[in-house]
Amino acid sequence: MDPDRRAFLRRAVAIGSGGLAVAASPARANSSSHIEAAPQAMGVLVDVVRCSGCRRCEAACAKANGLPEIDPEELEDQSLFEQARRPGPDSFTVVNRRTFNHDDGTSAVYVKQNCMHCVDPACVSACLVGALRKLPDGPVTYDAQKCMGCRYCMVACPFEMPAYEYARPLTPRVRRCTFCFDEDHANGGTIPACVQACPKECLIYGRREELIAKAHERVARQPDVYVDHVYGEFEAGGTSWLYLSPVPFEQLGFPPVAASSWPRLTESIQHGVFKHFMPPVAWCAILGLTAWLTRRREIPFGVDSASSDNGQVGRDRIAVVHGDVSRLEESHDEPQCAADILAR
Ligand code: SF4
Ligand code: SF4
Ligand code: SF4
């Protein structure tokens, strides 16, 4: 959904609620407290510098989640990068290419994108029936049996990650990365399939707080390689998926999301609705408007064009962006794979 459309919807919701959303209430006062990640919260650090764009993570994700499988030959098809893609009901994660002009020509970086599994998720807050749930371990889970299909979560998500199964009119679901969470898993979670599949150790699974420390270590050790920004440490109140990049994140198409926890708006609306007993017809009108505005989303997550010129990039970073990670491998920063994390 483009920003103008999103802004319009939020204004419409505010008007529809007759300003009730901003009414002071004990619930709203309580909701203003910042939710911190639990100590046991797990996450994934995505080091964009190391990504080769092989898309094996996509293939592993599809297989692990019972989605349409990706043939090995398909992974060789570079033409796929000519158009930016976004996660959808049949692909919980996608890798896009971003290109940059610089003095020596053009270089590219590859960016894996999926649900960020926010620390304080707006989608969870927006869901009126509790179909979405945040677990202390990190994942945001979804219960299709509870979902009423209002798609309000799609509007609330600052990263525009939930996708709707329009192709299943009778039993549509909201689909997004599951964090490969298995409700029956003894430890409450498992190493994501995409992490296990990545041959470049671009994806690191571990405790969120340790990943943040590791990310800052990498930046401090190689400031000529990385921008000094761990995306997801603070954005939207923090996310389980964290990113390191050789170029500013806006050049990767990441939305400039504020650091404050995102659910305040959506909680305010809900609390206003229930405190002031909004007439059901008004609420139905809002949900109807939401459904209409979210009926199709063609614009990729935070990406206007995978081939657009995003300006100049420092030469040192370009050396890495070219795909030569030897400098990284020469460093003392040994990449950690999922097995390393498990072995702890
Ligand atoms: S990225 Fe969006 S869908 Fe995923 S947890 Fe955050 S708010 Fe929810
Ligand atoms: S964590 Fe699992 S569901 Fe999410 S992108 Fe990785 S493989 Fe797919
Ligand atoms: S498997 Fe790893 S290197 Fe390959 S595209 Fe995915 S994140 Fe990048």
mmCIF file of C-alpha atoms and ligand atoms in Angstrom:
data_model
loop_
_atom_site.group_PDB
_atom_site.id
_atom_site.type_symbol
_atom_site.label_atom_id
_atom_site.label_comp_id
_atom_site.label_asym_id
_atom_site.label_seq_id
_atom_site.Cartn_x
_atom_site.Cartn_y
_atom_site.Cartn_z
ATOM 1 C CA MET A 1 0.000 0.000 0.000
ATOM 2 C CA ASP A 2 1.464 3.359 -0.931
ATOM 3 C CA PRO A 3 1.941 6.014 1.773
ATOM 4 C CA ASP A 4 -0.801 8.291 0.441
ATOM 5 C CA ARG A 5 -3.304 5.481 0.515
ATOM 6 C CA ARG A 6 -2.249 4.461 4.014
ATOM 7 C CA ALA A 7 -2.475 8.042 5.248
ATOM 8 C CA PHE A 8 -5.899 8.386 3.687
ATOM 9 C CA LEU A 9 -7.108 5.264 5.442
ATOM 10 C CA ARG A 10 -5.824 6.436 8.788
ATOM 11 C CA ARG A 11 -7.567 9.769 8.334
ATOM 12 C CA ALA A 12 -10.748 7.991 7.340
ATOM 13 C CA VAL A 13 -10.562 5.783 10.401
ATOM 14 C CA ALA A 14 -9.993 8.793 12.613
ATOM 15 C CA ILE A 15 -12.972 10.616 11.076
ATOM 16 C CA GLY A 16 -15.111 7.511 11.271
ATOM 17 C CA SER A 17 -14.410 7.134 14.929
ATOM 18 C CA GLY A 18 -15.479 10.718 15.506
ATOM 19 C CA GLY A 19 -12.297 11.507 17.299
ATOM 20 C CA LEU A 20 -12.940 8.858 19.876
ATOM 21 C CA ALA A 21 -9.523 7.448 19.315
ATOM 22 C CA VAL A 22 -7.842 10.332 20.982
ATOM 23 C CA ALA A 23 -10.058 10.273 24.014
ATOM 24 C CA ALA A 24 -8.134 9.752 27.199
ATOM 25 C CA SER A 25 -8.733 6.421 28.860
ATOM 26 C CA PRO A 26 -6.970 4.270 31.424
ATOM 27 C CA ALA A 27 -6.342 1.676 28.752
ATOM 28 C CA ARG A 28 -4.677 4.217 26.525
ATOM 29 C CA ALA A 29 -2.563 5.492 29.377
ATOM 30 C CA ASN A 30 -1.386 1.974 30.090
ATOM 31 C CA SER A 31 -0.713 1.288 26.456
ATOM 32 C CA SER A 32 1.738 4.155 26.222
ATOM 33 C CA SER A 33 4.349 2.183 28.165
ATOM 34 C CA HIS A 34 7.075 0.795 25.957
ATOM 35 C CA ILE A 35 7.169 -2.980 25.612
ATOM 36 C CA GLU A 36 10.668 -4.422 25.814
ATOM 37 C CA ALA A 37 11.822 -7.641 24.172
ATOM 38 C CA ALA A 38 11.851 -10.581 26.579
ATOM 39 C CA PRO A 39 15.331 -11.764 27.597
ATOM 40 C CA GLN A 40 14.748 -15.064 25.810
ATOM 41 C CA ALA A 41 13.538 -13.374 22.627
ATOM 42 C CA MET A 42 15.191 -14.799 19.543
ATOM 43 C CA GLY A 43 15.881 -12.966 16.331
ATOM 44 C CA VAL A 44 17.741 -13.026 13.047
ATOM 45 C CA LEU A 45 20.502 -10.676 12.001
ATOM 46 C CA VAL A 46 20.566 -10.126 8.242
ATOM 47 C CA ASP A 47 23.962 -8.927 7.043
ATOM 48 C CA VAL A 48 23.120 -7.459 3.667
ATOM 49 C CA VAL A 49 26.825 -7.124 2.868
ATOM 50 C CA ARG A 50 27.195 -10.892 2.739
ATOM 51 C CA CYS A 51 24.107 -11.700 0.698
ATOM 52 C CA SER A 52 24.817 -13.028 -2.801
ATOM 53 C CA GLY A 53 21.218 -13.062 -3.988
ATOM 54 C CA CYS A 54 21.197 -16.832 -4.458
ATOM 55 C CA ARG A 55 17.603 -17.020 -3.167
ATOM 56 C CA ARG A 56 18.158 -20.354 -1.476
ATOM 57 C CA CYS A 57 16.469 -18.844 1.561
ATOM 58 C CA GLU A 58 13.356 -18.332 -0.538
ATOM 59 C CA ALA A 59 13.414 -21.933 -1.730
ATOM 60 C CA ALA A 60 13.951 -23.270 1.796
ATOM 61 C CA CYS A 61 11.144 -21.123 3.127
ATOM 62 C CA ALA A 62 8.751 -22.356 0.471
ATOM 63 C CA LYS A 63 9.582 -25.965 1.206
ATOM 64 C CA ALA A 64 9.393 -25.584 4.989
ATOM 65 C CA ASN A 65 6.053 -23.833 4.860
ATOM 66 C CA GLY A 66 4.319 -25.951 2.233
ATOM 67 C CA LEU A 67 4.290 -23.120 -0.315
ATOM 68 C CA PRO A 68 4.718 -23.606 -4.071
ATOM 69 C CA GLU A 69 8.254 -24.915 -4.388
ATOM 70 C CA ILE A 70 10.993 -23.134 -6.332
ATOM 71 C CA ASP A 71 12.915 -25.195 -8.897
ATOM 72 C CA PRO A 72 16.734 -25.062 -8.741
ATOM 73 C CA GLU A 73 16.774 -23.726 -12.342
ATOM 74 C CA GLU A 74 14.500 -20.935 -11.231
ATOM 75 C CA LEU A 75 17.141 -19.828 -8.761
ATOM 76 C CA GLU A 76 19.492 -19.183 -11.674
ATOM 77 C CA ASP A 77 17.045 -16.836 -13.344
ATOM 78 C CA GLN A 78 18.532 -13.383 -12.846
ATOM 79 C CA SER A 79 15.712 -11.723 -14.761
ATOM 80 C CA LEU A 80 13.631 -12.076 -11.612
ATOM 81 C CA PHE A 81 15.633 -9.225 -10.118
ATOM 82 C CA GLU A 82 14.539 -6.819 -12.812
ATOM 83 C CA GLN A 83 11.325 -6.251 -10.946
ATOM 84 C CA ALA A 84 11.018 -5.653 -7.244
ATOM 85 C CA ARG A 85 8.887 -8.243 -5.503
ATOM 86 C CA ARG A 86 7.217 -8.355 -2.169
ATOM 87 C CA PRO A 87 6.278 -11.214 0.142
ATOM 88 C CA GLY A 88 2.886 -12.647 -0.669
ATOM 89 C CA PRO A 89 0.564 -15.477 0.267
ATOM 90 C CA ASP A 90 2.701 -17.922 -1.738
ATOM 91 C CA SER A 91 6.107 -16.529 -0.780
ATOM 92 C CA PHE A 92 6.731 -15.509 2.800
ATOM 93 C CA THR A 93 10.129 -14.036 1.956
ATOM 94 C CA VAL A 94 11.665 -12.484 -1.150
ATOM 95 C CA VAL A 95 15.136 -11.290 -2.086
ATOM 96 C CA ASN A 96 15.306 -8.085 -4.083
ATOM 97 C CA ARG A 97 18.267 -6.471 -5.787
ATOM 98 C CA ARG A 98 19.070 -2.827 -5.303
ATOM 99 C CA THR A 99 21.526 -1.162 -7.648
ATOM 100 C CA PHE A 100 23.666 1.900 -7.061
ATOM 101 C CA ASN A 101 25.693 4.156 -9.301
ATOM 102 C CA HIS A 102 29.179 5.159 -8.225
ATOM 103 C CA ASP A 103 32.381 6.449 -9.759
ATOM 104 C CA ASP A 104 33.415 2.994 -10.994
ATOM 105 C CA GLY A 105 30.066 1.993 -12.407
ATOM 106 C CA THR A 106 27.068 0.281 -10.886
ATOM 107 C CA SER A 107 26.912 -2.191 -8.027
ATOM 108 C CA ALA A 108 24.196 -4.188 -6.413
ATOM 109 C CA VAL A 109 23.152 -5.417 -3.012
ATOM 110 C CA TYR A 110 20.579 -8.097 -2.298
ATOM 111 C CA VAL A 111 18.024 -7.708 0.445
ATOM 112 C CA LYS A 112 15.918 -10.466 1.963
ATOM 113 C CA GLN A 113 12.581 -9.218 3.219
ATOM 114 C CA ASN A 114 9.868 -10.745 5.332
ATOM 115 C CA CYS A 115 7.753 -10.033 8.397
ATOM 116 C CA MET A 116 9.980 -8.383 11.006
ATOM 117 C CA HIS A 117 8.278 -10.058 13.998
ATOM 118 C CA CYS A 118 8.127 -6.772 15.865
ATOM 119 C CA VAL A 119 8.735 -6.621 19.605
ATOM 120 C CA ASP A 120 5.440 -4.770 20.075
ATOM 121 C CA PRO A 121 3.595 -5.661 16.873
ATOM 122 C CA ALA A 122 1.030 -3.288 15.451
ATOM 123 C CA CYS A 123 -0.686 -6.197 13.718
ATOM 124 C CA VAL A 124 -1.291 -7.927 17.059
ATOM 125 C CA SER A 125 -2.610 -4.761 18.601
ATOM 126 C CA ALA A 126 -4.871 -4.082 15.629
ATOM 127 C CA CYS A 127 -6.442 -7.537 15.552
ATOM 128 C CA LEU A 128 -9.811 -7.351 17.270
ATOM 129 C CA VAL A 129 -10.212 -11.094 17.705
ATOM 130 C CA GLY A 130 -6.745 -12.121 18.891
ATOM 131 C CA ALA A 131 -5.857 -14.057 15.766
ATOM 132 C CA LEU A 132 -2.328 -12.666 15.923
ATOM 133 C CA ARG A 133 -0.242 -13.241 19.020
ATOM 134 C CA LYS A 134 3.224 -12.173 20.083
ATOM 135 C CA LEU A 135 5.223 -14.847 21.904
ATOM 136 C CA PRO A 136 8.020 -14.029 24.348
ATOM 137 C CA ASP A 137 10.384 -16.160 22.249
ATOM 138 C CA GLY A 138 10.019 -13.711 19.383
ATOM 139 C CA PRO A 139 7.538 -15.064 16.819
ATOM 140 C CA VAL A 140 4.229 -13.448 16.007
ATOM 141 C CA THR A 141 1.835 -16.322 15.435
ATOM 142 C CA TYR A 142 -1.447 -16.421 13.518
ATOM 143 C CA ASP A 143 -4.604 -18.441 14.121
ATOM 144 C CA ALA A 144 -6.664 -18.691 10.948
ATOM 145 C CA GLN A 145 -9.596 -20.101 12.937
ATOM 146 C CA LYS A 146 -9.961 -16.831 14.822
ATOM 147 C CA CYS A 147 -9.308 -14.487 11.907
ATOM 148 C CA MET A 148 -12.418 -12.681 10.646
ATOM 149 C CA GLY A 149 -10.733 -11.339 7.507
ATOM 150 C CA CYS A 150 -11.006 -7.643 8.309
ATOM 151 C CA ARG A 151 -7.368 -7.117 7.168
ATOM 152 C CA TYR A 152 -6.887 -4.385 9.695
ATOM 153 C CA CYS A 153 -3.493 -5.956 10.470
ATOM 154 C CA MET A 154 -2.462 -5.165 6.900
ATOM 155 C CA VAL A 155 -3.221 -1.512 7.422
ATOM 156 C CA ALA A 156 -1.521 -1.387 10.812
ATOM 157 C CA CYS A 157 1.774 -3.023 9.830
ATOM 158 C CA PRO A 158 4.413 -0.341 9.291
ATOM 159 C CA PHE A 159 6.330 -2.710 7.008
ATOM 160 C CA GLU A 160 3.319 -3.792 4.941
ATOM 161 C CA MET A 161 4.064 -7.453 5.471
ATOM 162 C CA PRO A 162 0.757 -9.308 5.927
ATOM 163 C CA ALA A 163 -0.574 -10.655 2.640
ATOM 164 C CA TYR A 164 -4.124 -11.794 2.026
ATOM 165 C CA GLU A 165 -5.198 -14.875 0.133
ATOM 166 C CA TYR A 166 -7.491 -13.196 -2.364
ATOM 167 C CA ALA A 167 -7.286 -16.325 -4.487
ATOM 168 C CA ARG A 168 -9.107 -18.308 -1.776
ATOM 169 C CA PRO A 169 -12.453 -16.521 -1.528
ATOM 170 C CA LEU A 170 -14.033 -19.100 0.768
ATOM 171 C CA THR A 171 -11.240 -19.654 3.238
ATOM 172 C CA PRO A 172 -8.814 -16.747 2.867
ATOM 173 C CA ARG A 173 -6.008 -16.328 5.364
ATOM 174 C CA VAL A 174 -3.579 -13.581 6.234
ATOM 175 C CA ARG A 175 -0.137 -14.910 5.367
ATOM 176 C CA ARG A 176 3.327 -13.842 6.451
ATOM 177 C CA CYS A 177 6.602 -15.295 7.669
ATOM 178 C CA THR A 178 5.949 -17.731 10.508
ATOM 179 C CA PHE A 179 9.488 -17.491 11.918
ATOM 180 C CA CYS A 180 9.327 -21.241 11.302
ATOM 181 C CA PHE A 181 7.753 -21.444 14.707
ATOM 182 C CA ASP A 182 6.419 -24.823 15.695
ATOM 183 C CA GLU A 183 3.853 -24.684 18.485
ATOM 184 C CA ASP A 184 4.803 -28.203 19.483
ATOM 185 C CA HIS A 185 8.507 -27.629 19.541
ATOM 186 C CA ALA A 186 9.900 -28.440 22.980
ATOM 187 C CA ASN A 187 12.045 -25.313 23.053
ATOM 188 C CA GLY A 188 9.304 -23.064 21.763
ATOM 189 C CA GLY A 189 10.974 -22.515 18.437
ATOM 190 C CA THR A 190 13.354 -23.828 15.855
ATOM 191 C CA ILE A 191 16.091 -22.481 13.617
ATOM 192 C CA PRO A 192 14.351 -20.949 10.622
ATOM 193 C CA ALA A 193 14.689 -22.863 7.366
ATOM 194 C CA CYS A 194 16.003 -19.783 5.570
ATOM 195 C CA VAL A 195 18.811 -19.408 8.108
ATOM 196 C CA GLN A 196 19.779 -23.036 7.708
ATOM 197 C CA ALA A 197 19.799 -22.745 3.923
ATOM 198 C CA CYS A 198 21.908 -19.607 3.549
ATOM 199 C CA PRO A 199 25.337 -20.575 2.165
ATOM 200 C CA LYS A 200 26.854 -17.165 2.910
ATOM 201 C CA GLU A 201 25.949 -17.073 6.591
ATOM 202 C CA CYS A 202 24.250 -13.832 5.822
ATOM 203 C CA LEU A 203 21.527 -14.822 8.277
ATOM 204 C CA ILE A 204 22.369 -15.348 11.940
ATOM 205 C CA TYR A 205 19.836 -16.781 14.355
ATOM 206 C CA GLY A 206 20.257 -16.087 18.051
ATOM 207 C CA ARG A 207 19.100 -14.138 21.061
ATOM 208 C CA ARG A 208 18.013 -10.702 19.945
ATOM 209 C CA GLU A 209 20.102 -8.820 22.466
ATOM 210 C CA GLU A 210 23.218 -10.791 21.469
ATOM 211 C CA LEU A 211 22.539 -10.150 17.791
ATOM 212 C CA ILE A 212 22.333 -6.416 18.452
ATOM 213 C CA ALA A 213 25.657 -6.536 20.270
ATOM 214 C CA LYS A 214 27.181 -8.523 17.426
ATOM 215 C CA ALA A 215 25.852 -6.095 14.854
ATOM 216 C CA HIS A 216 27.400 -3.129 16.645
ATOM 217 C CA GLU A 217 30.686 -5.023 16.947
ATOM 218 C CA ARG A 218 30.755 -5.500 13.185
ATOM 219 C CA VAL A 219 30.041 -1.844 12.567
ATOM 220 C CA ALA A 220 32.747 -0.767 15.019
ATOM 221 C CA ARG A 221 35.289 -3.159 13.510
ATOM 222 C CA GLN A 222 34.571 -2.225 9.906
ATOM 223 C CA PRO A 223 33.099 1.264 9.788
ATOM 224 C CA ASP A 224 34.204 1.561 6.167
ATOM 225 C CA VAL A 225 32.007 -1.407 5.287
ATOM 226 C CA TYR A 226 28.827 -0.834 7.270
ATOM 227 C CA VAL A 227 26.677 2.198 7.922
ATOM 228 C CA ASP A 228 26.380 2.834 11.649
ATOM 229 C CA HIS A 229 22.775 1.757 11.926
ATOM 230 C CA VAL A 230 21.243 -1.540 13.027
ATOM 231 C CA TYR A 231 17.816 -1.415 11.435
ATOM 232 C CA GLY A 232 15.231 -2.942 13.747
ATOM 233 C CA GLU A 233 17.027 -2.177 16.976
ATOM 234 C CA PHE A 234 14.630 0.684 17.580
ATOM 235 C CA GLU A 235 12.365 0.974 14.540
ATOM 236 C CA ALA A 236 8.696 0.502 15.414
ATOM 237 C CA GLY A 237 9.726 -0.171 18.997
ATOM 238 C CA GLY A 238 12.196 -2.857 17.896
ATOM 239 C CA THR A 239 11.955 -5.913 15.676
ATOM 240 C CA SER A 240 13.140 -9.507 15.859
ATOM 241 C CA TRP A 241 14.684 -9.282 12.393
ATOM 242 C CA LEU A 242 17.633 -6.928 12.388
ATOM 243 C CA TYR A 243 19.637 -5.626 9.436
ATOM 244 C CA LEU A 244 23.160 -4.457 8.719
ATOM 245 C CA SER A 245 23.813 -2.621 5.474
ATOM 246 C CA PRO A 246 26.665 -1.068 3.483
ATOM 247 C CA VAL A 247 24.417 1.821 2.439
ATOM 248 C CA PRO A 248 21.776 3.888 4.235
ATOM 249 C CA PHE A 249 18.633 1.882 4.675
ATOM 250 C CA GLU A 250 16.463 4.294 2.755
ATOM 251 C CA GLN A 251 18.559 3.352 -0.280
ATOM 252 C CA LEU A 252 17.499 -0.246 0.287
ATOM 253 C CA GLY A 253 13.881 0.836 0.272
ATOM 254 C CA PHE A 254 13.368 0.367 4.010
ATOM 255 C CA PRO A 255 10.674 2.657 5.367
ATOM 256 C CA PRO A 256 11.873 5.352 7.798
ATOM 257 C CA VAL A 257 9.837 3.988 10.682
ATOM 258 C CA ALA A 258 9.859 5.951 13.929
ATOM 259 C CA ALA A 259 11.457 4.427 16.984
ATOM 260 C CA SER A 260 8.307 4.574 19.077
ATOM 261 C CA SER A 261 6.176 1.503 19.426
ATOM 262 C CA TRP A 262 3.733 1.396 16.526
ATOM 263 C CA PRO A 263 0.577 -0.015 18.104
ATOM 264 C CA ARG A 264 -0.352 3.222 19.873
ATOM 265 C CA LEU A 265 -2.537 4.387 16.990
ATOM 266 C CA THR A 266 -4.328 1.102 16.543
ATOM 267 C CA GLU A 267 -4.854 0.570 20.267
ATOM 268 C CA SER A 268 -6.173 4.087 20.592
ATOM 269 C CA ILE A 269 -8.733 3.423 17.910
ATOM 270 C CA GLN A 270 -9.896 0.186 19.460
ATOM 271 C CA HIS A 271 -10.057 1.577 22.960
ATOM 272 C CA GLY A 272 -11.975 4.578 21.685
ATOM 273 C CA VAL A 273 -14.406 2.293 19.931
ATOM 274 C CA PHE A 274 -15.164 0.159 22.945
ATOM 275 C CA LYS A 275 -15.081 2.938 25.526
ATOM 276 C CA HIS A 276 -17.604 5.058 23.662
ATOM 277 C CA PHE A 277 -19.674 2.211 22.190
ATOM 278 C CA MET A 278 -19.238 3.197 18.583
ATOM 279 C CA PRO A 279 -22.386 2.241 16.675
ATOM 280 C CA PRO A 280 -21.860 -1.111 14.945
ATOM 281 C CA VAL A 281 -22.812 0.407 11.620
ATOM 282 C CA ALA A 282 -19.944 2.902 11.902
ATOM 283 C CA TRP A 283 -17.516 0.151 12.778
ATOM 284 C CA CYS A 284 -18.740 -1.927 9.859
ATOM 285 C CA ALA A 285 -18.198 1.066 7.599
ATOM 286 C CA ILE A 286 -14.607 1.368 8.796
ATOM 287 C CA LEU A 287 -13.932 -2.323 8.322
ATOM 288 C CA GLY A 288 -15.541 -2.161 4.904
ATOM 289 C CA LEU A 289 -13.349 0.752 3.960
ATOM 290 C CA THR A 290 -10.326 -1.127 5.276
ATOM 291 C CA ALA A 291 -11.239 -4.182 3.241
ATOM 292 C CA TRP A 292 -11.662 -2.107 0.111
ATOM 293 C CA LEU A 293 -8.413 -0.248 0.522
ATOM 294 C CA THR A 294 -6.468 -3.431 1.201
ATOM 295 C CA ARG A 295 -8.055 -5.463 -1.586
ATOM 296 C CA ARG A 296 -4.870 -5.355 -3.677
ATOM 297 C CA ARG A 297 -1.333 -4.291 -2.947
ATOM 298 C CA GLU A 298 0.911 -4.167 -5.959
ATOM 299 C CA ILE A 299 3.721 -1.997 -4.626
ATOM 300 C CA PRO A 300 6.589 -3.961 -3.105
ATOM 301 C CA PHE A 301 7.457 -3.487 0.535
ATOM 302 C CA GLY A 302 9.329 -0.244 0.777
ATOM 303 C CA VAL A 303 10.698 -0.725 -2.711
ATOM 304 C CA ASP A 304 9.684 1.499 -5.565
ATOM 305 C CA SER A 305 11.974 -0.068 -8.148
ATOM 306 C CA ALA A 306 14.696 -2.621 -7.784
ATOM 307 C CA SER A 307 16.701 -1.023 -10.538
ATOM 308 C CA SER A 308 16.418 2.592 -9.564
ATOM 309 C CA ASP A 309 19.438 4.787 -9.048
ATOM 310 C CA ASN A 310 19.795 5.439 -5.379
ATOM 311 C CA GLY A 311 22.738 7.747 -5.447
ATOM 312 C CA GLN A 312 26.370 7.464 -4.645
ATOM 313 C CA VAL A 313 27.903 4.883 -2.371
ATOM 314 C CA GLY A 314 31.274 5.097 -0.663
ATOM 315 C CA ARG A 315 34.072 3.326 -2.507
ATOM 316 C CA ASP A 316 35.026 1.158 0.440
ATOM 317 C CA ARG A 317 31.517 -0.113 0.756
ATOM 318 C CA ILE A 318 31.248 -0.643 -2.963
ATOM 319 C CA ALA A 319 34.198 -3.028 -2.795
ATOM 320 C CA VAL A 320 32.078 -5.206 -0.597
ATOM 321 C CA VAL A 321 28.892 -4.599 -2.492
ATOM 322 C CA HIS A 322 30.579 -6.046 -5.576
ATOM 323 C CA GLY A 323 30.265 -9.382 -3.814
ATOM 324 C CA ASP A 324 33.852 -9.694 -2.622
ATOM 325 C CA VAL A 325 33.490 -10.594 1.019
ATOM 326 C CA SER A 326 37.116 -11.630 1.392
ATOM 327 C CA ARG A 327 37.772 -8.574 3.517
ATOM 328 C CA LEU A 328 35.093 -9.698 5.861
ATOM 329 C CA GLU A 329 36.420 -13.196 5.991
ATOM 330 C CA GLU A 330 39.904 -11.897 6.747
ATOM 331 C CA SER A 331 38.539 -10.063 9.732
ATOM 332 C CA HIS A 332 38.257 -11.601 13.162
ATOM 333 C CA ASP A 333 34.531 -11.462 12.939
ATOM 334 C CA GLU A 334 33.832 -15.091 12.326
ATOM 335 C CA PRO A 335 30.384 -15.523 10.856
ATOM 336 C CA GLN A 336 28.152 -17.564 13.083
ATOM 337 C CA CYS A 337 25.893 -20.131 11.579
ATOM 338 C CA ALA A 338 22.801 -21.628 13.083
ATOM 339 C CA ALA A 339 24.778 -24.616 14.276
ATOM 340 C CA ASP A 340 27.032 -22.305 16.291
ATOM 341 C CA ILE A 341 24.064 -20.833 18.028
ATOM 342 C CA LEU A 342 22.622 -24.234 18.809
ATOM 343 C CA ALA A 343 25.926 -25.459 20.158
ATOM 344 C CA ARG A 344 25.959 -22.819 22.868
HETATM 345 S S1 SF4 B 1 6.253 -6.613 10.493
HETATM 346 FE FE1 SF4 B 1 4.057 -6.169 10.413
HETATM 347 S S2 SF4 B 1 3.081 -8.206 10.294
HETATM 348 FE FE2 SF4 B 1 5.188 -8.521 11.027
HETATM 349 S S3 SF4 B 1 5.037 -8.482 13.298
HETATM 350 FE FE3 SF4 B 1 5.538 -6.363 12.627
HETATM 351 S S4 SF4 B 1 3.506 -5.382 12.463
HETATM 352 FE FE4 SF4 B 1 3.143 -7.598 12.473
HETATM 353 S S1 SF4 B 2 11.765 -17.674 9.238
HETATM 354 FE FE1 SF4 B 2 10.780 -19.438 8.199
HETATM 355 S S2 SF4 B 2 8.858 -18.594 7.425
HETATM 356 FE FE2 SF4 B 2 10.179 -16.818 7.901
HETATM 357 S S3 SF4 B 2 11.276 -16.324 6.004
HETATM 358 FE FE3 SF4 B 2 12.594 -17.747 7.138
HETATM 359 S S4 SF4 B 2 12.017 -19.794 6.371
HETATM 360 FE FE4 SF4 B 2 10.382 -18.388 5.774
HETATM 361 S S1 SF4 B 3 20.319 -17.698 1.032
HETATM 362 FE FE1 SF4 B 3 21.590 -16.145 2.080
HETATM 363 S S2 SF4 B 3 23.001 -15.379 0.482
HETATM 364 FE FE2 SF4 B 3 21.333 -16.477 -0.573
HETATM 365 S S3 SF4 B 3 19.823 -14.854 -1.037
HETATM 366 FE FE3 SF4 B 3 19.208 -15.749 0.916
HETATM 367 S S4 SF4 B 3 20.151 -14.456 2.475
HETATM 368 FE FE4 SF4 B 3 21.196 -14.015 0.519
#
